Amino acid sequence: MCGRYAASRRPEDLVGLFDVRKWEPKEALEPDWNVAPTKNVYAVLERPLKDADDPRPVRQLRALTWGLVPSWAKSPDVGVKMINARAETVHEKPSFRRPFLTRRCLVPADGYYEWVTGAGERQLEEQGRRKRARKQPYFVTPVDGSVMALAGIYDFWRDRTLPDDHPRAWWVTCSVITTEAEKEPFAGAGSGSGGAEERGPRALADIHPRMPLVLTPDRWAAWLDPARTDPADLRELLVPPPAELLRAYPVGTGVSDVRNNGPELVAELDAPEVDTLF
């Protein structure tokens, strides 16, 4: 799944990286190393500009709310339950199928967090000696330090309790698409170096069975193109990147508290704080 990630890039950098043609400085967000559901997040999308004479779609950088609220929902409260959409069923689910066909986006991230319960911790919990097992967070990020582009979908929701000119009359929300986690080894896994890679997980599937779907740059244009509406054609784009492009390393347990924020949350540890066995 994808329930927490880091996004520290400046909007100016994202504009250049994604060849964005339109963004509003008033929507600028602060760097966030602990992005959680219901927060505002950056998304790259293509659609015609509002009130423009030209109907052609324009690539934009927008600030959306993480947690998709379908256009037909009675309340925005459902958004917190729709932070992820499964790649295997996104074209079928009532909440996601229309956005999947016409409202797709990319969610830029430095990387994402996932938590592992150590074997020893799990045994203590099962024996009743610990009420809740401690979990070790890992940060999954590109090997080369580049930006992750997470496949996403978005939708518009109208709050009928507010007048048309109210700034919160329209909500624009998004969901991150997830897929089965890669079972192929990371770059450097099993290298014999004796480092953190050797002692930690060898593949993403060792950490969690699901992962956010990261799209490589060669798929960005096709994914964002609103003219592409064939479900089979779109599903062919939902292929995770080669395993060797990503790495995972242990980080401090401070990221487990959503109130914590700062670059120290992604600092690599020499060894996990919670004993884990892979």
CSV table of C-alpha atoms in Angstrom, one decimal:
chain,number,residue,atom,x,y,z
A,1,MET,CA,0.0,0.0,0.0
A,2,CYS,CA,1.0,3.6,0.2
A,3,GLY,CA,0.0,5.4,3.4
A,4,ARG,CA,2.9,7.8,4.0
A,5,TYR,CA,5.5,9.3,1.8
A,6,ALA,CA,8.0,12.2,1.5
A,7,ALA,CA,7.8,15.1,-0.9
A,8,SER,CA,10.4,17.8,-0.4
A,9,ARG,CA,11.0,19.0,-4.0
A,10,ARG,CA,10.3,22.7,-4.7
A,11,PRO,CA,7.5,23.4,-7.2
A,12,GLU,CA,9.9,25.1,-9.5
A,13,ASP,CA,11.9,21.9,-9.8
A,14,LEU,CA,8.8,19.9,-10.5
A,15,VAL,CA,7.7,22.3,-13.2
A,16,GLY,CA,10.9,21.7,-15.1
A,17,LEU,CA,11.1,18.0,-14.5
A,18,PHE,CA,7.5,17.3,-15.6
A,19,ASP,CA,7.4,19.9,-18.4
A,20,VAL,CA,4.6,21.7,-16.6
A,21,ARG,CA,3.0,24.6,-18.5
A,22,LYS,CA,0.7,26.0,-15.8
A,23,TRP,CA,0.9,26.3,-12.1
A,24,GLU,CA,-0.3,28.8,-9.5
A,25,PRO,CA,2.3,30.0,-7.0
A,26,LYS,CA,-0.6,30.5,-4.5
A,27,GLU,CA,-0.9,26.7,-4.4
A,28,ALA,CA,2.7,26.2,-3.4
A,29,LEU,CA,3.2,23.7,-0.6
A,30,GLU,CA,5.9,23.5,2.0
A,31,PRO,CA,8.4,20.5,1.8
A,32,ASP,CA,6.9,17.6,3.7
A,33,TRP,CA,8.8,14.5,4.8
A,34,ASN,CA,5.8,12.9,6.4
A,35,VAL,CA,2.9,13.2,3.9
A,36,ALA,CA,-0.2,11.5,5.3
A,37,PRO,CA,-3.7,11.0,4.0
A,38,THR,CA,-6.0,14.1,3.9
A,39,LYS,CA,-3.0,16.4,3.4
A,40,ASN,CA,-2.7,18.6,0.3
A,41,VAL,CA,-0.2,17.1,-2.2
A,42,TYR,CA,1.3,18.0,-5.5
A,43,ALA,CA,-0.1,16.3,-8.6
A,44,VAL,CA,0.8,16.7,-12.3
A,45,LEU,CA,-2.2,16.4,-14.6
A,46,GLU,CA,-3.5,17.5,-18.0
A,47,ARG,CA,-6.8,19.2,-18.7
A,48,PRO,CA,-8.1,22.3,-20.4
A,49,LEU,CA,-7.5,25.6,-18.5
A,50,LYS,CA,-10.6,26.9,-16.7
A,51,ASP,CA,-12.4,29.7,-18.7
A,52,ALA,CA,-9.9,29.4,-21.6
A,53,ASP,CA,-11.0,29.5,-25.2
A,54,ASP,CA,-8.5,26.8,-26.2
A,55,PRO,CA,-10.1,23.4,-25.4
A,56,ARG,CA,-6.7,21.5,-25.6
A,57,PRO,CA,-5.4,20.0,-22.4
A,58,VAL,CA,-2.5,21.8,-20.7
A,59,ARG,CA,-0.1,20.1,-18.3
A,60,GLN,CA,-0.5,21.6,-14.9
A,61,LEU,CA,1.0,21.3,-11.4
A,62,ARG,CA,-1.9,21.3,-8.9
A,63,ALA,CA,-2.3,20.9,-5.1
A,64,LEU,CA,-4.9,18.2,-4.5
A,65,THR,CA,-6.2,16.6,-1.3
A,66,TRP,CA,-4.9,13.0,-0.8
A,67,GLY,CA,-8.0,10.7,-0.4
A,68,LEU,CA,-10.3,10.5,-3.4
A,69,VAL,CA,-13.9,11.7,-3.0
A,70,PRO,CA,-16.0,10.5,-6.0
A,71,SER,CA,-18.1,13.1,-7.7
A,72,TRP,CA,-21.3,11.3,-6.6
A,73,ALA,CA,-20.3,10.9,-2.9
A,74,LYS,CA,-22.7,12.4,-0.4
A,75,SER,CA,-19.9,13.4,2.0
A,76,PRO,CA,-16.1,14.0,1.6
A,77,ASP,CA,-15.6,11.8,4.7
A,78,VAL,CA,-15.2,8.8,2.3
A,79,GLY,CA,-11.9,10.2,1.1
A,80,VAL,CA,-9.8,9.0,4.0
A,81,LYS,CA,-10.7,5.4,3.0
A,82,MET,CA,-9.8,5.9,-0.7
A,83,ILE,CA,-6.1,6.9,-0.5
A,84,ASN,CA,-5.2,3.9,-2.7
A,85,ALA,CA,-6.7,2.2,-5.7
A,86,ARG,CA,-5.5,-1.3,-6.7
A,87,ALA,CA,-4.1,-1.6,-10.2
A,88,GLU,CA,-5.8,-4.9,-10.7
A,89,THR,CA,-9.3,-3.5,-10.2
A,90,VAL,CA,-9.1,0.3,-10.7
A,91,HIS,CA,-10.9,0.0,-14.0
A,92,GLU,CA,-13.8,-1.8,-12.4
A,93,LYS,CA,-14.5,-0.2,-9.0
A,94,PRO,CA,-17.4,2.4,-9.1
A,95,SER,CA,-15.3,5.0,-7.2
A,96,PHE,CA,-12.3,4.7,-9.5
A,97,ARG,CA,-13.3,3.6,-13.0
A,98,ARG,CA,-14.4,7.0,-14.3
A,99,PRO,CA,-11.3,8.9,-13.0
A,100,PHE,CA,-9.1,6.0,-14.3
A,101,LEU,CA,-10.5,6.6,-17.8
A,102,THR,CA,-10.4,10.4,-17.9
A,103,ARG,CA,-8.6,11.9,-14.8
A,104,ARG,CA,-5.2,10.5,-14.3
A,105,CYS,CA,-2.3,12.2,-12.6
A,106,LEU,CA,1.3,11.7,-11.4
A,107,VAL,CA,2.1,12.3,-7.7
A,108,PRO,CA,5.7,13.3,-7.2
A,109,ALA,CA,7.5,11.9,-4.2
A,110,ASP,CA,11.0,11.5,-2.9
A,111,GLY,CA,10.1,8.0,-1.8
A,112,TYR,CA,7.6,6.2,0.4
A,113,TYR,CA,7.5,4.6,3.9
A,114,GLU,CA,6.5,1.1,4.8
A,115,TRP,CA,6.6,-0.6,8.2
A,116,VAL,CA,7.8,-4.1,9.1
A,117,THR,CA,6.9,-6.0,12.3
A,118,GLY,CA,10.0,-7.9,13.6
A,119,ALA,CA,9.6,-11.6,14.1
A,120,GLY,CA,10.6,-11.3,17.8
A,121,GLU,CA,8.1,-8.4,18.3
A,122,ARG,CA,5.4,-10.4,16.7
A,123,GLN,CA,6.0,-13.4,19.0
A,124,LEU,CA,5.9,-11.1,22.1
A,125,GLU,CA,2.5,-9.7,20.9
A,126,GLU,CA,1.1,-13.2,20.3
A,127,GLN,CA,2.3,-14.3,23.8
A,128,GLY,CA,0.5,-11.3,25.4
A,129,ARG,CA,3.8,-9.9,26.6
A,130,ARG,CA,3.4,-6.8,24.4
A,131,LYS,CA,0.1,-5.2,23.6
A,132,ARG,CA,1.2,-3.8,20.3
A,133,ALA,CA,4.3,-4.9,18.4
A,134,ARG,CA,6.8,-2.2,17.5
A,135,LYS,CA,7.4,-1.8,13.8
A,136,GLN,CA,10.5,-0.8,11.9
A,137,PRO,CA,9.9,1.8,9.2
A,138,TYR,CA,11.8,1.6,5.9
A,139,PHE,CA,12.1,4.3,3.2
A,140,VAL,CA,11.9,3.1,-0.4
A,141,THR,CA,13.4,5.6,-2.9
A,142,PRO,CA,15.1,5.6,-6.3
A,143,VAL,CA,18.7,4.5,-6.2
A,144,ASP,CA,19.8,7.6,-8.2
A,145,GLY,CA,18.0,10.1,-5.9
A,146,SER,CA,15.5,11.1,-8.6
A,147,VAL,CA,11.9,11.9,-8.1
A,148,MET,CA,9.3,9.1,-8.0
A,149,ALA,CA,6.3,9.6,-10.1
A,150,LEU,CA,3.4,7.7,-8.5
A,151,ALA,CA,0.5,6.8,-10.7
A,152,GLY,CA,-2.6,8.5,-9.5
A,153,ILE,CA,-6.2,9.4,-10.3
A,154,TYR,CA,-8.2,12.4,-9.3
A,155,ASP,CA,-11.8,13.6,-9.2
A,156,PHE,CA,-13.9,16.7,-8.4
A,157,TRP,CA,-16.5,16.9,-5.7
A,158,ARG,CA,-19.0,19.7,-5.2
A,159,ASP,CA,-20.0,20.7,-1.7
A,160,ARG,CA,-23.7,21.5,-2.2
A,161,THR,CA,-23.9,23.2,1.2
A,162,LEU,CA,-21.7,26.1,0.0
A,163,PRO,CA,-22.4,28.8,-2.6
A,164,ASP,CA,-20.7,28.6,-6.0
A,165,ASP,CA,-18.2,31.4,-5.2
A,166,HIS,CA,-17.0,29.8,-2.0
A,167,PRO,CA,-13.3,28.8,-2.1
A,168,ARG,CA,-14.2,25.3,-0.7
A,169,ALA,CA,-17.2,24.8,-3.0
A,170,TRP,CA,-15.2,22.4,-5.1
A,171,TRP,CA,-12.8,19.7,-3.8
A,172,VAL,CA,-10.1,18.2,-6.0
A,173,THR,CA,-8.9,14.9,-4.5
A,174,CYS,CA,-6.7,12.1,-5.6
A,175,SER,CA,-5.7,8.5,-4.9
A,176,VAL,CA,-2.4,6.6,-5.5
A,177,ILE,CA,-2.5,3.4,-7.5
A,178,THR,CA,-0.9,0.4,-5.9
A,179,THR,CA,0.3,-2.9,-7.3
A,180,GLU,CA,1.8,-6.2,-6.1
A,181,ALA,CA,5.2,-5.6,-4.6
A,182,GLU,CA,8.3,-6.6,-6.6
A,183,LYS,CA,9.8,-9.9,-5.6
A,184,GLU,CA,13.0,-9.3,-7.6
A,185,PRO,CA,16.0,-8.3,-5.4
A,186,PHE,CA,17.0,-4.7,-4.9
A,187,ALA,CA,20.2,-3.3,-6.4
A,188,GLY,CA,23.0,-4.5,-4.1
A,189,ALA,CA,20.9,-7.1,-2.3
A,190,GLY,CA,23.0,-10.1,-1.6
A,191,SER,CA,26.2,-8.3,-2.7
A,192,GLY,CA,28.2,-9.7,0.3
A,193,SER,CA,29.1,-6.2,1.5
A,194,GLY,CA,27.8,-6.9,5.0
A,195,GLY,CA,26.0,-3.5,4.9
A,196,ALA,CA,22.4,-2.6,5.7
A,197,GLU,CA,21.3,-4.0,2.4
A,198,GLU,CA,22.7,-7.4,3.4
A,199,ARG,CA,21.0,-7.4,6.8
A,200,GLY,CA,17.7,-6.0,5.6
A,201,PRO,CA,15.0,-6.9,3.1
A,202,ARG,CA,16.2,-8.2,-0.2
A,203,ALA,CA,13.1,-7.2,-2.1
A,204,LEU,CA,10.0,-4.9,-1.8
A,205,ALA,CA,7.8,-7.9,-1.2
A,206,ASP,CA,9.9,-8.7,2.0
A,207,ILE,CA,8.6,-5.4,3.4
A,208,HIS,CA,4.9,-5.4,2.3
A,209,PRO,CA,2.9,-7.3,-0.3
A,210,ARG,CA,1.8,-4.1,-2.0
A,211,MET,CA,3.6,-1.0,-3.3
A,212,PRO,CA,2.7,2.3,-5.0
A,213,LEU,CA,2.9,2.0,-8.7
A,214,VAL,CA,5.9,4.1,-9.9
A,215,LEU,CA,5.8,5.1,-13.5
A,216,THR,CA,9.1,5.6,-15.4
A,217,PRO,CA,9.5,8.8,-17.5
A,218,ASP,CA,8.8,6.9,-20.8
A,219,ARG,CA,5.2,6.3,-19.6
A,220,TRP,CA,4.4,9.8,-18.2
A,221,ALA,CA,2.9,11.3,-21.4
A,222,ALA,CA,0.7,8.4,-22.2
A,223,TRP,CA,-0.6,8.1,-18.6
A,224,LEU,CA,-1.5,11.8,-18.5
A,225,ASP,CA,-3.1,12.0,-21.9
A,226,PRO,CA,-6.8,12.5,-21.3
A,227,ALA,CA,-7.5,11.4,-24.9
A,228,ARG,CA,-6.5,7.8,-24.0
A,229,THR,CA,-9.6,6.2,-22.7
A,230,ASP,CA,-9.3,2.5,-23.6
A,231,PRO,CA,-9.1,0.5,-20.3
A,232,ALA,CA,-7.0,-2.2,-21.8
A,233,ASP,CA,-4.6,0.3,-23.3
A,234,LEU,CA,-4.3,2.1,-20.0
A,235,ARG,CA,-3.8,-1.0,-18.0
A,236,GLU,CA,-0.8,-1.9,-20.1
A,237,LEU,CA,0.9,1.2,-18.7
A,238,LEU,CA,0.6,0.0,-15.1
A,239,VAL,CA,3.9,-1.8,-14.9
A,240,PRO,CA,6.2,-1.3,-12.0
A,241,PRO,CA,9.8,-0.2,-12.7
A,242,PRO,CA,12.7,-2.7,-12.7
A,243,ALA,CA,13.6,-3.7,-9.1
A,244,GLU,CA,17.2,-2.5,-9.5
A,245,LEU,CA,16.0,1.2,-9.8
A,246,LEU,CA,14.8,1.2,-6.1
A,247,ARG,CA,16.4,0.7,-2.8
A,248,ALA,CA,15.0,0.4,0.8
A,249,TYR,CA,16.7,1.3,4.0
A,250,PRO,CA,15.7,1.6,7.7
A,251,VAL,CA,14.8,5.0,9.1
A,252,GLY,CA,14.0,6.2,12.6
A,253,THR,CA,10.7,5.3,14.2
A,254,GLY,CA,10.0,9.0,14.6
A,255,VAL,CA,8.2,8.9,11.2
A,256,SER,CA,5.5,6.7,12.7
A,257,ASP,CA,4.1,9.9,14.4
A,258,VAL,CA,2.5,12.0,11.7
A,259,ARG,CA,3.1,15.1,13.8
A,260,ASN,CA,6.9,14.7,13.2
A,261,ASN,CA,8.4,16.3,10.1
A,262,GLY,CA,11.8,17.2,8.7
A,263,PRO,CA,14.6,15.8,6.6
A,264,GLU,CA,15.9,13.8,9.6
A,265,LEU,CA,12.9,11.4,9.0
A,266,VAL,CA,14.6,10.0,5.8
A,267,ALA,CA,18.1,9.7,7.3
A,268,GLU,CA,19.4,6.2,6.8
A,269,LEU,CA,20.2,4.2,9.9
A,270,ASP,CA,23.2,1.9,10.1
A,271,ALA,CA,20.9,-0.8,11.6
A,272,PRO,CA,17.1,-1.1,12.3
A,273,GLU,CA,15.9,0.3,15.6
A,274,VAL,CA,13.5,-2.7,15.8
A,275,ASP,CA,14.9,-6.2,15.4
A,276,THR,CA,13.6,-7.6,12.1
A,277,LEU,CA,14.4,-10.9,10.5
A,278,PHE,CA,14.2,-11.4,6.8
